mmCIF file of C-alpha atoms in Angstrom:
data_model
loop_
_atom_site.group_PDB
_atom_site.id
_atom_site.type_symbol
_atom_site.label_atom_id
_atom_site.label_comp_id
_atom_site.label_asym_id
_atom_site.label_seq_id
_atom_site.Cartn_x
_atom_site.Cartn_y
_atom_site.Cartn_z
ATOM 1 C CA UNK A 1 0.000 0.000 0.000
ATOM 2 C CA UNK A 2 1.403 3.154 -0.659
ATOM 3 C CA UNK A 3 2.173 5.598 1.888
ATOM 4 C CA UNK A 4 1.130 9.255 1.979
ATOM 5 C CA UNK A 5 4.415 10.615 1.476
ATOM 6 C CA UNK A 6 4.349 8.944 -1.752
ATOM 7 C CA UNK A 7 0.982 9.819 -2.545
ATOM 8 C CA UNK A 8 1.135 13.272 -2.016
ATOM 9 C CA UNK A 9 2.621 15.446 -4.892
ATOM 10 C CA UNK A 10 5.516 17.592 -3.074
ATOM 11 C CA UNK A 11 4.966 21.242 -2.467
ATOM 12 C CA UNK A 12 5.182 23.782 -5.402
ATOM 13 C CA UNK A 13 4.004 26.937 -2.897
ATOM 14 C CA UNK A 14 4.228 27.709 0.712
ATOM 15 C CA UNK A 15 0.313 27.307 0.106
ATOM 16 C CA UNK A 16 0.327 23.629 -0.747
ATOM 17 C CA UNK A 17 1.912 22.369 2.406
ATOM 18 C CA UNK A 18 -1.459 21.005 4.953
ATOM 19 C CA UNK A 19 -1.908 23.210 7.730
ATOM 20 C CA UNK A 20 -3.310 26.198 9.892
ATOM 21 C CA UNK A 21 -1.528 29.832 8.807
ATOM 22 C CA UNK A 22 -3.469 32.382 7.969
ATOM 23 C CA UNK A 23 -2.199 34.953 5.443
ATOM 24 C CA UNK A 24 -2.849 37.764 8.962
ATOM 25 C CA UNK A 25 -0.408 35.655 10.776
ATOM 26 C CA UNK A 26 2.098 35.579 7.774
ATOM 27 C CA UNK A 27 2.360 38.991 7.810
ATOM 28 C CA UNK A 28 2.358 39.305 11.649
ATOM 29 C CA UNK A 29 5.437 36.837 11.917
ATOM 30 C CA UNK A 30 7.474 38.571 9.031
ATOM 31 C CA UNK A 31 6.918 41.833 10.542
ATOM 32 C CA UNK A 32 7.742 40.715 14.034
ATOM 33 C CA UNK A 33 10.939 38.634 12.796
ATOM 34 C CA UNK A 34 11.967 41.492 10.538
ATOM 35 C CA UNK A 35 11.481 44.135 13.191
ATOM 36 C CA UNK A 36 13.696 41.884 15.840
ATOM 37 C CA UNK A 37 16.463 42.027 12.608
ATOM 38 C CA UNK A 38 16.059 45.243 11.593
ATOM 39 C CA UNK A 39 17.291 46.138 15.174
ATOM 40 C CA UNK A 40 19.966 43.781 15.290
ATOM 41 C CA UNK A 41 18.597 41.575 17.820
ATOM 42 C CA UNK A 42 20.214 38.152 17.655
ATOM 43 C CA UNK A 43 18.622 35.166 19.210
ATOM 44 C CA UNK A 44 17.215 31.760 18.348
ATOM 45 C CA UNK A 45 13.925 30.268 16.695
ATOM 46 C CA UNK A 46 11.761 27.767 18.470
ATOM 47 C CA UNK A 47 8.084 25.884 17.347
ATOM 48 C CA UNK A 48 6.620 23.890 19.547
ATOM 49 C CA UNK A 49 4.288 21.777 17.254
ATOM 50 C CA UNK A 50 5.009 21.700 13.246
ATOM 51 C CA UNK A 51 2.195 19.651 11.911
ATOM 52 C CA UNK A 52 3.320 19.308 7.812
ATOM 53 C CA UNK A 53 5.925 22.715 8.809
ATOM 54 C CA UNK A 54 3.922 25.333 7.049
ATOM 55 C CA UNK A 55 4.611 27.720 9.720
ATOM 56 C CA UNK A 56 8.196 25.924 10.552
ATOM 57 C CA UNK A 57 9.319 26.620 6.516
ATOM 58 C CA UNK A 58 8.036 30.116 7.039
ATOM 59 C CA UNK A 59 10.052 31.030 9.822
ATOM 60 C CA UNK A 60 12.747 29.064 8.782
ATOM 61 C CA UNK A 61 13.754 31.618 6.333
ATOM 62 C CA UNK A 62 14.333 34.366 9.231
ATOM 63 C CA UNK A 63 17.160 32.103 10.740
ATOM 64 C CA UNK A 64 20.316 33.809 10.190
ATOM 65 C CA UNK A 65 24.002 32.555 10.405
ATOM 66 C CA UNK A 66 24.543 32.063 13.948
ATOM 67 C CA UNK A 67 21.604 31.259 15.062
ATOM 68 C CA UNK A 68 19.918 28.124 15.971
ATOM 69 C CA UNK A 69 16.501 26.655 15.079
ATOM 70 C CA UNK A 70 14.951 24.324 16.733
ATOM 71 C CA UNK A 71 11.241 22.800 16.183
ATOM 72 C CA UNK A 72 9.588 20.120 18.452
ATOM 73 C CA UNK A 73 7.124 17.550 17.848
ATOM 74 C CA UNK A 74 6.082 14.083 18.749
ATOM 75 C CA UNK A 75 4.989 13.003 15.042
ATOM 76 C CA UNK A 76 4.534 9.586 15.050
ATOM 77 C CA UNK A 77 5.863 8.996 18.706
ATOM 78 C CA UNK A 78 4.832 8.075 21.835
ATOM 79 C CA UNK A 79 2.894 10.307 23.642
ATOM 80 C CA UNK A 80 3.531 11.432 27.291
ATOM 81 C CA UNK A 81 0.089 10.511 28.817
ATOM 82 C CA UNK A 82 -3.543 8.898 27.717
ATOM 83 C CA UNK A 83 -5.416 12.324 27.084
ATOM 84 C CA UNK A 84 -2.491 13.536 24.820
ATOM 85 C CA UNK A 85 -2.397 10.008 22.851
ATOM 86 C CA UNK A 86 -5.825 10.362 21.943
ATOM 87 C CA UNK A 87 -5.602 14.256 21.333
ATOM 88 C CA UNK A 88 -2.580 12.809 18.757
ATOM 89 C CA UNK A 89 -4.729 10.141 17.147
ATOM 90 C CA UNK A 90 -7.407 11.759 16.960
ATOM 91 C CA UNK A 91 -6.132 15.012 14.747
ATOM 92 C CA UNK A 92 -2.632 14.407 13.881
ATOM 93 C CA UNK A 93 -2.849 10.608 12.635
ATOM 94 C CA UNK A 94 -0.761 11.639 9.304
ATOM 95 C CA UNK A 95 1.498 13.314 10.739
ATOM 96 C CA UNK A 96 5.103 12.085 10.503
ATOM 97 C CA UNK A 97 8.702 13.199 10.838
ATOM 98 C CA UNK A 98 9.665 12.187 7.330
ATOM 99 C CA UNK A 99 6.944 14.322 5.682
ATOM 100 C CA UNK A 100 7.973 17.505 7.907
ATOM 101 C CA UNK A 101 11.479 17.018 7.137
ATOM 102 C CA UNK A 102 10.323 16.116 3.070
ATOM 103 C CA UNK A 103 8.278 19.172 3.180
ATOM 104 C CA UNK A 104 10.693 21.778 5.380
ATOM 105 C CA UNK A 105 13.437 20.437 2.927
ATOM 106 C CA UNK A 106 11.254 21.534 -0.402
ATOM 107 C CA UNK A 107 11.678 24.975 0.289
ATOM 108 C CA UNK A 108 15.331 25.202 2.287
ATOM 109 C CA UNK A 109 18.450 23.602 2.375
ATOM 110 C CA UNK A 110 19.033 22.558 5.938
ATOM 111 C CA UNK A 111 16.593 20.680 8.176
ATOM 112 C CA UNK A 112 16.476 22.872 12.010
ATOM 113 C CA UNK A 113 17.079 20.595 14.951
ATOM 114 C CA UNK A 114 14.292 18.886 15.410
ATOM 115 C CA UNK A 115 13.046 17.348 18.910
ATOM 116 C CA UNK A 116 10.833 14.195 18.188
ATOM 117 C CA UNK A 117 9.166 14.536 21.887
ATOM 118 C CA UNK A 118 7.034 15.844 24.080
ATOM 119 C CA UNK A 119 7.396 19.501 24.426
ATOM 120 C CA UNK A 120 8.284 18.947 28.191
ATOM 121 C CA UNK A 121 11.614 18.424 27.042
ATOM 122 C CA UNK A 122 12.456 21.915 25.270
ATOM 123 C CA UNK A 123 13.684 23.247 28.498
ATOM 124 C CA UNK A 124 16.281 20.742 28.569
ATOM 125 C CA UNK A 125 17.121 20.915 24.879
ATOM 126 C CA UNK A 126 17.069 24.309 24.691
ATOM 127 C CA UNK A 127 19.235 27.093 26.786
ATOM 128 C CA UNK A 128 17.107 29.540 28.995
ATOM 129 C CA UNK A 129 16.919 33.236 27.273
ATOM 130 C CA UNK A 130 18.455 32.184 23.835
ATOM 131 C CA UNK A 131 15.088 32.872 22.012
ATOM 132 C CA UNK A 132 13.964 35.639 20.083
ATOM 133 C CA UNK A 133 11.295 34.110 18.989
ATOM 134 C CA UNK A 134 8.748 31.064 20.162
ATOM 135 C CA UNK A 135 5.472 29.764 18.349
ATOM 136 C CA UNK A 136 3.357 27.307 20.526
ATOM 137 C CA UNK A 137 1.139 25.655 18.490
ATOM 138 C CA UNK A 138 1.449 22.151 20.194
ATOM 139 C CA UNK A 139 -0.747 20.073 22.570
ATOM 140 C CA UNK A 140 -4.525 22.227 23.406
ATOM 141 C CA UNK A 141 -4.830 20.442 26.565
ATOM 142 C CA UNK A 142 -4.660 23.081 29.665
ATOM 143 C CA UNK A 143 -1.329 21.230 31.710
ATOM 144 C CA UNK A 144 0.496 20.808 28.609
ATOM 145 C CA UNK A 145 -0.041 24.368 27.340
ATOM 146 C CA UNK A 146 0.673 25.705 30.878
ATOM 147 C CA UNK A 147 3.766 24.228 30.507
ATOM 148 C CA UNK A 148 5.090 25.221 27.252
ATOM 149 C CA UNK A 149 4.115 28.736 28.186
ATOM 150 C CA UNK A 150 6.196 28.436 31.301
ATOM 151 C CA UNK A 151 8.757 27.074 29.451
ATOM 152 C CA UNK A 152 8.586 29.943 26.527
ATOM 153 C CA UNK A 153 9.454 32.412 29.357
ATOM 154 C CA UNK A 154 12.116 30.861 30.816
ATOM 155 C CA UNK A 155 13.573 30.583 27.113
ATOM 156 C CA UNK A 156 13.033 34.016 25.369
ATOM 157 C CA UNK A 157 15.795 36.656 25.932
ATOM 158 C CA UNK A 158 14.498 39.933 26.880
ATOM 159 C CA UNK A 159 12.328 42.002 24.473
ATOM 160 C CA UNK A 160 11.535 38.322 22.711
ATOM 161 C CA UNK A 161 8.275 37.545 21.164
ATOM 162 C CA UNK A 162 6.004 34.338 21.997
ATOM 163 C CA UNK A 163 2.989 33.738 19.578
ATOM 164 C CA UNK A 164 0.151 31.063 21.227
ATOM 165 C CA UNK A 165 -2.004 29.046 18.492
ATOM 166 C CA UNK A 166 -5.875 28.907 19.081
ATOM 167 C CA UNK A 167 -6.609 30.750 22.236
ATOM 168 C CA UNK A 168 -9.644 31.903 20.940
ATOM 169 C CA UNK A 169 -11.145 28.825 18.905
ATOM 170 C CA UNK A 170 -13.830 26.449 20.387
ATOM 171 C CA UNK A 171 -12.754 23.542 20.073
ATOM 172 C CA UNK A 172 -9.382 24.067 22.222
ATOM 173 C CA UNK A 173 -10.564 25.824 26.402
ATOM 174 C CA UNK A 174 -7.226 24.574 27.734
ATOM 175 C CA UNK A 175 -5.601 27.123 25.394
ATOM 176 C CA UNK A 176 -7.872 29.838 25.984
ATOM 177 C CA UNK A 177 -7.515 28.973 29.877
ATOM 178 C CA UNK A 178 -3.844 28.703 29.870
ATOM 179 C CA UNK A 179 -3.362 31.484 27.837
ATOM 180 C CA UNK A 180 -5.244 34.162 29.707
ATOM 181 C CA UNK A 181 -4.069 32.896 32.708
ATOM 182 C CA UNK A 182 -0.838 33.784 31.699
ATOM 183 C CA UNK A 183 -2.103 37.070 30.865
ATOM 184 C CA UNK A 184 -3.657 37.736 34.455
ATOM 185 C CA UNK A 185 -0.905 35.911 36.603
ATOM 186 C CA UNK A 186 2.067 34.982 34.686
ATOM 187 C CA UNK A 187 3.357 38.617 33.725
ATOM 188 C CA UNK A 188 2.597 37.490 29.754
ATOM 189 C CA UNK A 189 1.600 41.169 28.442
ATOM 190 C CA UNK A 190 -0.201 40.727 25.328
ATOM 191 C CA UNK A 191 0.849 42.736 22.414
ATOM 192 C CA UNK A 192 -1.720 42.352 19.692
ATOM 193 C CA UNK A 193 -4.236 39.546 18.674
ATOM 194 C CA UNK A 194 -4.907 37.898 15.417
ATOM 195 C CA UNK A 195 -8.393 35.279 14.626
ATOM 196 C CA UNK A 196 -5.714 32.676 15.890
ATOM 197 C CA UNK A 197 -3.181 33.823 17.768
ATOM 198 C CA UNK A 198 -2.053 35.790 20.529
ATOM 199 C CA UNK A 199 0.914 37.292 20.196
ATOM 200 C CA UNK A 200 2.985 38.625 23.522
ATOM 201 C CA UNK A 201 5.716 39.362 25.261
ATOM 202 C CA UNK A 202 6.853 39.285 29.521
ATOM 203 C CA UNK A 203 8.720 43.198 28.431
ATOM 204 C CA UNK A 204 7.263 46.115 27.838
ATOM 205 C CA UNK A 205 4.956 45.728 25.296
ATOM 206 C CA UNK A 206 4.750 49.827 24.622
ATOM 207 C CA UNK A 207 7.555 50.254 21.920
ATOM 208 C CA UNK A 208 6.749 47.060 19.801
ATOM 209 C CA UNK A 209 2.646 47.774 19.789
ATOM 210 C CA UNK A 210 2.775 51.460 19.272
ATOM 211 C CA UNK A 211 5.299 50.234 16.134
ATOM 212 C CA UNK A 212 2.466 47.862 14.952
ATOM 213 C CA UNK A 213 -0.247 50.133 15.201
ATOM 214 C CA UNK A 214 1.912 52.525 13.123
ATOM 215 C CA UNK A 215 2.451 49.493 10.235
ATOM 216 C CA UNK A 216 -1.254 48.487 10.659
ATOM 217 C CA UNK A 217 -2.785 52.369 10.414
ATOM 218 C CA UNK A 218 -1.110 52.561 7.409
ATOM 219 C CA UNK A 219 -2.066 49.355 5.421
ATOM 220 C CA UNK A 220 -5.948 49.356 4.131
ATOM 221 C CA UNK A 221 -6.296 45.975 3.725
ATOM 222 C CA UNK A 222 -5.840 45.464 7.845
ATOM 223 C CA UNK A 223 -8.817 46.164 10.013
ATOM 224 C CA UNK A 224 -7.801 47.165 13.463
ATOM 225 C CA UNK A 225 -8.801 48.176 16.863
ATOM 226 C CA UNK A 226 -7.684 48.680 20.242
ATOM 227 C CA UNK A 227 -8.809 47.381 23.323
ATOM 228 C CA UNK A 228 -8.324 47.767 27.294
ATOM 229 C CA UNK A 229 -8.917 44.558 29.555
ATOM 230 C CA UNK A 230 -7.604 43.900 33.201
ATOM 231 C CA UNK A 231 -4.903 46.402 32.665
ATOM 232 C CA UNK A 232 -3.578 45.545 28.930
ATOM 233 C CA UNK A 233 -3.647 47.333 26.193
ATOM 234 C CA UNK A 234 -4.589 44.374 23.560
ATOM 235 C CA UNK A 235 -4.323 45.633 19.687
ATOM 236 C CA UNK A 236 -7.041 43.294 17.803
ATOM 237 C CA UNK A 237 -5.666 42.748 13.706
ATOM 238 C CA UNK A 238 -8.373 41.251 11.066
ATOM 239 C CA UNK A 239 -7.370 40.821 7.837
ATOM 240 C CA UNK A 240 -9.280 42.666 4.586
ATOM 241 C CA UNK A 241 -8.287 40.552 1.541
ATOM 242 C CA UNK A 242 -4.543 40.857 2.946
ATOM 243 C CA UNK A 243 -2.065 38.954 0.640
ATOM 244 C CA UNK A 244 0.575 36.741 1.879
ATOM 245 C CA UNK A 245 3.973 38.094 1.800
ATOM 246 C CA UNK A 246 6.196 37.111 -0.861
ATOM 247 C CA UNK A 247 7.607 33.665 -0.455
ATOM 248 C CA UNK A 248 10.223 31.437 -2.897
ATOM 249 C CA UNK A 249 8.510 28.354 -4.600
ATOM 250 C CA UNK A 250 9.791 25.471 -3.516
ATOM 251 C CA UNK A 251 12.897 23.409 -5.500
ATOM 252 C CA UNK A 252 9.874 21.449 -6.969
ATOM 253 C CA UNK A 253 8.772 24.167 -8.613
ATOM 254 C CA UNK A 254 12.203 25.677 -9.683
ATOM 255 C CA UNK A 255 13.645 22.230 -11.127
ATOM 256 C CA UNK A 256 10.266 22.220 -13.283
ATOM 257 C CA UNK A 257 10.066 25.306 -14.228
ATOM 258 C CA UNK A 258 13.380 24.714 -15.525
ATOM 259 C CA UNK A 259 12.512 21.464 -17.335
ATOM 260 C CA UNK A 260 9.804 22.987 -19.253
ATOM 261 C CA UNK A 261 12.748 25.992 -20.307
ATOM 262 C CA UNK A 262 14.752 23.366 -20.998
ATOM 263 C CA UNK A 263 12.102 21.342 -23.055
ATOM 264 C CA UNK A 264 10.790 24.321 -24.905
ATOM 265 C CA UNK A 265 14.377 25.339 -26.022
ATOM 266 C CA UNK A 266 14.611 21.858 -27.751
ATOM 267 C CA UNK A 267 12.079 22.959 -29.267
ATOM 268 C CA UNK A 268 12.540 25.880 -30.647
ATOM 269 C CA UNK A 269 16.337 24.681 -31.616
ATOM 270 C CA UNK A 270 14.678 21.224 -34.014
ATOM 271 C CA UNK A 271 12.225 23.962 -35.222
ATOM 272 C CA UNK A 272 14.688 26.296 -36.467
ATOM 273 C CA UNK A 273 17.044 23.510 -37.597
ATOM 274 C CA UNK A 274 14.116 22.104 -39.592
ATOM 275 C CA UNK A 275 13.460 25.486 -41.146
ATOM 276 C CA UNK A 276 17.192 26.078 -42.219
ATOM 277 C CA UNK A 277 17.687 22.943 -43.685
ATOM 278 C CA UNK A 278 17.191 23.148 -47.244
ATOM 279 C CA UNK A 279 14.570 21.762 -49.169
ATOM 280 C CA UNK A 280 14.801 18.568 -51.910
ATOM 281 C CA UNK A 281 14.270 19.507 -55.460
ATOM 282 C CA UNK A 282 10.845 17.974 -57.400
ATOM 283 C CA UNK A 283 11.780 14.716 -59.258
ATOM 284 C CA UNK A 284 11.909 15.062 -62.664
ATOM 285 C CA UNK A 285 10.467 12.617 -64.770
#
């Protein structure tokens, strides 16, 4: 039977790789990443939770020399405890390491370090305040999500960024719990919030939101507003027919694209060929 790696066709666009990343949130991570390298700050990457990478291939292309990269996932692995082994085969039953690292290595040369294991283990893997930048998108069940927030803050150097998947959808209360109870007793100060994320940081928030609301007041395809709750200042971002930022097709695409050059050059070459070689005379009779 064949597998779904080899069904699949690879990835031509960022676009074709499965998963949950909303054009909003691709121009919320570019800015934020660009911002942090604009002003020289150097630190490391970290996702927690990669799915097929689509957010993991994004931010991937922020990594700079120097820095490390470093994405964590149990895939096909074990899980740490019943509720999060049914949470795994329940939504994330074709997920496995080979078709991150298959699709991550579509688009860049270089895998990141990659973790296959529960997230409790990031603190150990990774050193404390190293991190610019964290994306939790893991486990939604509240005691795993209160611990990779925990574990973000010991991790992210100071002014560093951590985004939090799906505080705000339905289907996942342990993130919405965990999350705001970061918020309201953790010292997380939230900086702005997309339709999936929440985006935050345990600095001063000040400098980096009254920057965004100076990029979003400027941009008409970015409904925004602005918000007071238990203290915060919370910038809400929707998105008005917002296009992704630019992003490189993957080598798929480039090595056809340049077979089909290649094949229409042929061609042209036997057309012309055929069209310079001379004709044969009538037979006479």
């Amino acid at each position: 039977m064949a597998t779904i790696q080899e069904t699949t066709p690879p990835p031509h666009r960022l676009d074709d790789v499965p998963g949950w990343f909303p054009v909003l949130d691709q121009v919320l991570f570019d800015w934020f990443l660009t911002r942090q390298e604009t002003d020289r700050m150097r630190g490391d990457l970290l996702e927690v939770g990669v799915y097929m990478g689509k957010s993991a291939i994004f931010t991937g292309r922020h990594q700079r020399p120097g820095e490390k990269y470093t994405v964590c996932d149990l895939f096909e692995g074990d899980a740490p405890d019943d509720a999060n082994r049914a949470e795994a085969n329940k939504s994330y039953s074709a997920l496995t390491r080979a078709r991150f690292e298959a699709n991550y290595l579509a688009f860049h040369d270089e895998l990141p370090r990659v973790l296959q294991a529960p997230s409790s283990v990031v603190p150990d893997e990774v050193e404390a305040g190293s991190c610019r930048f964290v994306h939790v998108d893991a486990s939604h069940l509240y005691e795993h999500v209160h611990g990779d927030i925990g574990a973000a803050r010991e991790l992210l150097l100071p002014g560093g960024i951590v985004v939090l998947d799906d505080f705000r959808s339905e289907h996942t209360p342990g993130v919405s719990i965990a999350t705001w109870e970061a918020v309201l007793n953790r010292g997380l100060h939230p900086i702005c919030l997309s339709t999936q994320k929440l985006y935050g940081t345990w600095d001063d928030p000040e400098p980096v939101q009254e920057a965004l609301l100076e990029m979003a007041q400027d941009r008409s395809d970015c409904h925004l507003s602005v918000q007071e709750a238990a203290g915060h200042r919370i910038i809400r971002l929707k998105s008005k027919n917002m296009r992704a930022p630019e992003f490189p097709l993957s080598k798929h695409a480039q090595q056809e694209s340049a077979r089909a050059e290649a094949g229409a050059g042929l061609r042209v070459g036997r057309a012309a060929r055929r069209r310079a070689r001379p004709g044969t005379e009538p037979r006479r009779a």
